[in-house]
Amino acid sequence: MQVGIDKIHFATSHLYVDMTELARQRGQAPDKFLIGIGQSQMAVIPPSQDLVTLAANAAYPMLTAEDAAAIDLVVVGTESGIDHSKASAIYVARLLGLNRRCRTIEMKEACYAGTAGVQLASDHVRVHPDKKALVIGADVARYGLNTPGEPTQGGGAVAMLISANPRVLAIDTESTVLSQDVMDFWRPPYRTEALVDGKYSSNIYIDYFQDVFKGYLEQTGTSANAFDALIFHLPYTKMGLKALRSALPMVSETQQQRWIAHFEASRKLNRLVGNLYTGSLYLSLLSLLIADPNLKAGDRLGLFSYGSGAEGEFYGATLQADYQQGIDLGLPQRLARRQRVDVSAYEDCFNGQLAWQPANQTLPTHNDPHRFILTGQKDQQRQYLDRCN
Ligand code: COA
């Protein structure tokens, strides 16, 4: 029996900032952001969206009543937690109207946590093939205004339904992982922005990719040429390109050209959204599936997941014949319809997030078109609204 991703859907905000404009405002050459970082646009997350609303907005359009009845596990991978104790997955399950006989948990290990969720959910379905699991990687990537990490911000959520006989991607049972205590990126509880040693984290990312990719090939006796495409965690798209380049000497020239062409498709949508931490690898997967005309059923995909701190995993998966039926085909049009905001409006959104203080707060929500929104805080409880209820 095969198990893997049956459906995959994405949500971000309705706002973005143009990277050429941001570069000019920051006194940088636009090509540094467009080529050196590899980003064209960056999602601007308004105060009325947080990881919970992004997660619910990503999941609801793809779930049928039959799916909802079969889901008995909800995992939200995030590093944008809104509570030290309560799992965001419980809010998400409530907003989505899911079955009460359901495990609802939040997972954390920086950007790796989405993959931890996918692997846990796949193993769960292998044991209980009549059940389904909902896995969501949801984050708001925040480094701070006027910081080197600023052009690698963004936000959004990727929701994946994990099932037996999946329509999109069958996930192998074998994978190679690496986990070591590394201080490349972290966020103490008193901060809303990450602390990062940016250059160090980029080097560790490459080291981890090389380690788990080569480890996987040795462990499984697989040739690098067996993979039709490699997909990467993309904190910014140049990062994935660097990792890809580090692997090119391992394959033939023809295969190198194929990998590069697939990579360009796999970073197309990430270029328009920016970093979404736990969901970035899976937005890249979605980008490949939507934008690449050269994919075919049976293609072997290699996925590299990385989370600072640091944990990495490489695993293989096989593209399924009906994959077009399980993917978010309307996404490019939704991204094209977003509203461009200037740098000042982006900064207002960045600074206007719900404050970490006990007082009641009301957030501006009138311009947010999404179904699920955060309206504020009352009696120290976040207030979520489902506009369809
Ligand atoms: N035209 C084209 N490229 C240009 C350029 C220009 N005018 N000016 C600079 N660049 C290139 C640089 O050569 C560099 O490319 P390289 O990485 O291939 O050498 C790239 O743009 C970035 O420039 P750099 O000076 O290194 O940027 P920075 O010091 O401002 O920081 C990061 C870049 C990625 C380290 C920073 O954004 C960051 O800390 N991000 C968060 C951490 C992160 O995402 N880590 C990844 C692992 S999870």
XYZ file of C-alpha atoms and ligand atoms in Angstrom:
437
model
C 0.000 0.000 0.000
C 1.225 3.472 -0.863
C 0.833 6.429 1.474
C 1.520 10.107 0.901
C 0.104 13.456 -0.141
C -3.425 13.175 -1.503
C -4.132 16.930 -1.670
C -2.022 20.051 -1.203
C -3.232 23.648 -0.919
C -1.675 27.006 -0.060
C -2.771 30.266 1.569
C -0.996 33.536 2.149
C -2.185 37.099 2.625
C -3.755 39.331 -0.051
C -0.861 41.818 0.225
C 2.697 41.896 -1.068
C 5.615 44.296 -1.329
C 7.750 44.527 -4.443
C 11.394 43.619 -3.820
C 12.776 46.266 -6.192
C 10.959 48.934 -4.191
C 12.083 47.438 -0.865
C 15.706 47.298 -2.054
C 15.642 50.955 -3.123
C 14.121 52.015 0.214
C 16.877 50.135 2.036
C 19.653 51.647 -0.100
C 20.454 48.304 -1.768
C 20.874 47.437 -5.454
C 17.594 45.788 -6.596
C 19.570 42.934 -8.199
C 20.879 41.960 -4.781
C 17.314 41.037 -3.768
C 16.124 39.875 -7.219
C 19.192 37.790 -8.155
C 21.482 37.595 -5.103
C 18.624 36.571 -2.776
C 16.338 35.361 -5.574
C 13.086 37.009 -4.510
C 10.776 39.225 -6.629
C 7.871 39.835 -4.228
C 7.307 39.262 -0.520
C 4.020 38.442 1.183
C 2.985 41.104 3.707
C 1.046 39.521 6.542
C -1.519 41.934 8.030
C -2.294 41.892 11.785
C -5.589 40.070 11.029
C -3.668 36.946 9.922
C -1.557 34.669 12.090
C -0.413 31.092 11.790
C -3.831 29.787 12.874
C -5.853 31.742 10.303
C -3.284 31.080 7.568
C -3.459 27.349 8.378
C -7.271 27.262 8.354
C -7.428 29.341 5.158
C -5.011 26.920 3.487
C -6.898 23.773 4.490
C -10.610 24.498 4.159
C -10.859 24.799 0.329
C -9.450 21.300 -0.221
C -11.380 19.337 2.418
C -14.579 17.457 1.555
C -17.050 16.250 4.191
C -15.692 12.748 3.593
C -12.123 13.939 4.285
C -13.221 15.739 7.446
C -14.891 12.571 8.738
C -11.761 10.460 8.073
C -9.225 12.852 9.647
C -8.133 11.656 13.085
C -4.797 13.478 13.266
C -4.045 17.188 12.780
C -0.428 18.357 12.957
C 0.558 22.000 12.650
C 4.282 22.538 12.161
C 5.226 26.076 13.106
C 7.843 28.317 14.657
C 5.393 31.231 14.970
C 3.626 29.805 18.028
C 0.993 31.937 19.761
C 0.883 29.984 23.006
C 3.528 28.194 25.077
C 1.053 25.495 26.053
C -1.981 25.131 23.822
C -1.433 23.710 20.332
C -2.438 25.882 17.383
C -3.821 22.692 15.795
C -6.731 22.769 18.275
C -7.824 26.218 17.069
C -7.390 25.070 13.468
C -9.427 21.879 14.003
C -12.229 23.920 15.601
C -12.287 26.501 12.810
C -12.406 23.694 10.224
C -15.196 21.877 12.082
C -13.206 18.641 12.338
C -14.079 15.478 14.177
C -13.627 15.684 17.964
C -12.091 12.174 17.955
C -8.903 13.621 16.615
C -5.312 14.064 17.822
C -4.362 17.731 17.498
C -0.735 18.675 18.051
C 1.801 21.365 17.232
C 5.336 20.443 16.192
C 8.446 22.537 16.509
C 11.932 22.325 15.034
C 12.312 25.534 13.057
C 11.562 25.077 9.341
C 11.872 21.279 9.596
C 8.642 20.810 11.609
C 6.396 20.497 8.529
C 8.385 17.462 7.419
C 8.260 15.996 10.919
C 4.469 16.267 10.570
C 4.422 14.665 7.119
C 6.516 11.717 8.324
C 4.481 11.222 11.513
C 1.227 11.405 9.562
C 2.460 8.989 6.878
C 3.437 6.421 9.510
C 0.059 6.924 11.206
C -1.824 6.228 7.960
C 0.363 3.179 7.224
C -0.952 1.695 10.484
C -4.524 3.020 10.004
C -5.098 3.079 6.209
C -8.794 3.942 6.547
C -7.864 7.222 8.298
C -6.508 10.491 6.952
C -4.239 13.090 8.522
C -4.090 16.830 7.999
C -0.590 18.327 8.128
C -0.072 22.085 7.862
C 3.161 24.074 7.814
C 2.163 27.630 8.805
C 4.369 30.594 9.665
C 4.986 34.302 9.540
C 8.719 34.765 8.886
C 10.002 37.754 10.850
C 13.622 38.921 11.079
C 12.994 42.632 11.608
C 12.857 45.834 9.591
C 16.181 47.018 8.209
C 17.980 43.770 9.041
C 19.977 41.565 6.626
C 17.253 38.937 7.017
C 14.464 41.345 6.016
C 14.404 40.345 2.313
C 13.986 36.716 3.416
C 10.705 37.330 5.271
C 7.220 36.374 4.074
C 4.482 34.101 5.337
C 1.793 31.574 4.536
C 0.619 28.038 5.085
C 0.699 24.807 3.093
C -1.967 22.249 3.987
C -1.545 18.610 3.003
C -3.966 15.743 3.311
C -2.082 12.496 3.954
C -3.871 9.310 2.940
C -3.516 5.801 1.591
C -3.469 5.558 -2.225
C -2.637 9.264 -2.540
C -3.389 11.180 -5.717
C -0.315 13.463 -5.648
C 2.787 11.882 -4.157
C 3.616 8.473 -2.689
C 6.228 8.912 0.045
C 9.009 6.334 0.518
C 9.422 4.731 3.918
C 13.194 5.287 3.842
C 14.822 8.636 4.545
C 18.057 10.007 6.003
C 18.055 12.504 8.856
C 20.690 14.556 10.674
C 20.175 16.351 13.960
C 22.823 18.301 15.898
C 22.815 21.240 18.320
C 23.800 24.259 16.172
C 23.203 27.946 17.017
C 22.530 29.292 13.523
C 19.011 30.631 14.153
C 16.772 30.748 17.228
C 14.007 32.822 18.806
C 13.896 33.331 22.597
C 10.312 33.516 23.964
C 10.546 37.274 24.639
C 11.117 38.059 20.947
C 8.774 38.141 17.947
C 11.703 38.257 15.499
C 14.254 35.503 14.999
C 17.921 35.865 15.879
C 20.147 34.530 13.130
C 23.741 34.202 12.076
C 22.757 34.418 8.420
C 25.963 33.401 6.642
C 26.574 30.606 9.141
C 23.018 29.290 8.694
C 23.444 29.271 4.901
C 26.664 27.256 5.238
C 25.107 24.800 7.695
C 22.174 24.328 5.298
C 24.575 23.255 2.519
C 26.546 20.985 4.879
C 23.314 19.319 5.992
C 22.096 18.866 2.427
C 25.369 17.250 1.382
C 25.352 15.018 4.459
C 21.803 13.684 4.201
C 21.742 13.461 0.387
C 24.970 11.472 0.195
C 23.935 9.508 3.304
C 20.628 8.629 1.636
C 22.322 7.459 -1.576
C 24.713 5.231 0.399
C 22.064 3.931 2.793
C 19.639 2.976 0.015
C 22.134 2.089 -2.732
C 20.511 4.660 -5.007
C 22.265 6.613 -7.770
C 21.793 10.396 -7.761
C 20.710 10.045 -11.404
C 17.642 8.093 -10.211
C 16.032 11.354 -9.089
C 14.230 13.236 -11.844
C 14.065 16.404 -9.724
C 15.322 17.696 -6.375
C 13.169 19.999 -4.259
C 14.556 22.154 -1.466
C 13.498 24.075 1.588
C 13.607 27.642 0.208
C 14.125 30.302 2.904
C 15.034 32.384 -0.151
C 15.282 30.857 -3.587
C 19.027 31.472 -4.070
C 19.604 29.158 -1.083
C 18.097 26.206 -2.940
C 20.060 27.086 -6.059
C 23.288 26.936 -4.057
C 22.367 23.503 -2.708
C 21.412 22.279 -6.169
C 24.720 23.499 -7.598
C 26.564 21.588 -4.881
C 24.976 18.349 -6.149
C 25.389 18.869 -9.909
C 28.866 17.241 -10.129
C 27.206 13.982 -8.985
C 25.159 13.547 -12.189
C 25.533 13.543 -15.973
C 25.371 16.789 -17.965
C 21.956 15.899 -19.366
C 20.663 15.259 -15.883
C 22.169 18.539 -14.676
C 20.159 20.426 -17.307
C 16.990 18.567 -16.268
C 17.548 19.313 -12.582
C 18.147 22.995 -13.285
C 14.976 23.266 -15.415
C 12.889 21.532 -12.732
C 14.443 23.754 -10.062
C 13.396 26.899 -11.930
C 9.783 25.677 -11.886
C 10.068 24.714 -8.217
C 11.075 28.212 -7.144
C 8.623 30.157 -9.314
C 5.919 30.623 -6.661
C 8.375 30.935 -3.745
C 9.892 33.942 -5.568
C 6.500 35.658 -5.222
C 5.805 34.842 -1.571
C 9.133 34.740 0.268
C 9.888 32.603 3.258
C 7.161 30.683 5.027
C 9.498 28.661 7.224
C 7.813 25.244 7.780
C 5.809 25.414 4.543
C 8.617 26.563 2.220
C 9.672 23.118 0.997
C 6.047 22.211 0.297
C 5.279 25.479 -1.512
C 8.279 24.623 -3.681
C 6.790 21.166 -4.312
C 3.486 22.805 -5.242
C 5.292 25.274 -7.482
C 6.977 22.398 -9.332
C 3.697 20.517 -9.721
C 1.861 23.584 -11.025
C 4.552 25.214 -13.170
C 6.546 22.351 -14.662
C 5.254 21.049 -18.011
C 7.883 18.270 -18.117
C 6.698 16.207 -15.161
C 5.143 12.802 -15.681
C 3.604 10.089 -13.555
C 6.249 7.884 -11.979
C 8.865 10.647 -11.770
C 11.087 10.280 -8.736
C 11.368 13.420 -6.599
C 13.971 13.965 -3.867
C 12.947 16.342 -1.075
C 15.401 18.132 1.222
C 13.982 19.579 4.425
C 16.058 21.812 6.698
C 15.343 23.475 10.018
C 17.908 25.628 11.755
C 19.047 24.505 15.128
C 19.576 22.163 13.214
C 17.791 19.219 11.637
C 17.800 18.000 8.047
C 16.100 15.169 6.198
C 16.249 13.853 2.651
C 13.527 11.552 1.379
C 12.234 10.232 -1.924
C 8.718 10.226 -3.341
C 6.971 9.162 -6.539
C 4.662 11.378 -8.568
C 1.210 9.832 -9.049
C -0.832 9.664 -12.262
C -3.689 11.861 -11.001
C -1.546 14.490 -9.301
C -3.261 17.355 -11.131
C -6.496 16.469 -9.314
C -4.988 16.972 -5.867
C -3.109 20.245 -6.294
C -4.035 23.897 -5.851
C -4.261 24.813 -9.565
C -5.804 28.257 -8.889
C -2.811 29.459 -6.881
C -0.940 31.440 -9.597
C -4.119 33.405 -10.353
C -4.711 34.129 -6.644
C -1.136 35.375 -6.256
C -1.533 37.581 -9.340
C -4.676 39.156 -7.838
C -2.925 40.245 -4.619
C -2.692 43.933 -3.795
C 0.717 45.610 -3.917
C 1.460 47.813 -0.898
C 4.271 50.334 -0.495
C 7.083 49.947 2.020
C 5.422 52.243 4.538
C 2.208 50.126 4.526
C 4.316 46.958 4.828
C 6.079 48.445 7.872
C 2.700 49.329 9.429
C 1.585 45.700 9.011
C 4.873 44.470 10.475
C 4.580 46.732 13.533
C 0.807 46.344 13.933
C 0.673 42.699 14.981
C -1.248 41.773 18.111
C 0.872 42.991 21.023
C 2.138 40.511 23.612
C 0.345 42.214 26.490
C -2.717 41.378 28.608
C -4.988 44.287 27.574
C -7.963 43.698 25.294
C -7.126 44.597 21.679
C -9.135 45.032 18.487
C -7.424 44.602 15.134
C -8.384 46.223 11.826
C -10.025 43.501 9.718
C -12.239 45.288 7.177
C -9.770 45.014 4.269
C -8.897 41.352 4.854
C -10.891 39.237 2.367
C -10.114 35.844 3.909
C -12.620 33.509 5.465
C -10.731 33.058 8.741
C -9.371 36.155 10.475
C -7.942 37.206 13.829
C -10.051 40.047 15.214
C -8.102 40.762 18.394
C -7.731 39.639 21.988
C -10.285 39.567 24.795
C -9.626 38.447 28.375
C -6.160 37.349 27.192
C -7.688 35.007 24.601
C -7.138 35.404 20.863
C -10.388 35.983 18.980
C -10.799 34.104 15.708
C -13.679 34.672 13.320
C -15.091 32.400 10.621
C -16.873 34.778 8.270
C -18.960 31.916 6.851
C -20.468 31.053 10.223
N 23.572 41.882 -7.989
C 23.495 40.538 -7.868
N 23.839 39.878 -6.720
C 24.229 40.608 -5.666
C 24.312 42.008 -5.728
C 23.960 42.663 -6.952
N 23.999 43.993 -7.098
N 24.734 42.457 -4.524
C 24.915 41.375 -3.730
N 24.610 40.261 -4.425
C 24.628 38.871 -3.976
C 25.831 38.514 -3.114
O 26.965 38.225 -3.900
C 25.296 37.303 -2.367
O 25.342 36.202 -3.223
P 26.024 34.819 -2.715
O 25.271 34.410 -1.473
O 25.815 33.886 -3.854
O 27.430 35.137 -2.432
C 23.814 37.642 -2.165
O 23.522 38.687 -3.097
C 23.479 38.147 -0.771
O 24.348 39.191 -0.484
P 25.018 39.298 0.962
O 25.888 40.493 0.976
O 25.628 37.983 1.334
O 23.699 39.565 1.795
P 23.481 39.850 3.297
O 24.747 39.889 4.060
O 22.652 41.074 3.324
O 22.637 38.588 3.852
C 21.504 36.518 4.093
C 22.080 37.539 3.097
C 20.828 35.385 3.317
C 22.616 35.935 4.937
C 20.457 37.235 4.975
O 19.387 37.642 4.172
C 19.939 36.411 6.117
O 20.540 36.406 7.205
N 18.794 35.698 5.954
C 18.182 34.904 6.979
C 18.894 33.601 7.213
C 18.575 32.528 6.224
O 17.641 32.620 5.450
N 19.361 31.447 6.257
C 19.204 30.343 5.340
C 19.274 29.029 5.962
S 17.799 28.621 6.836
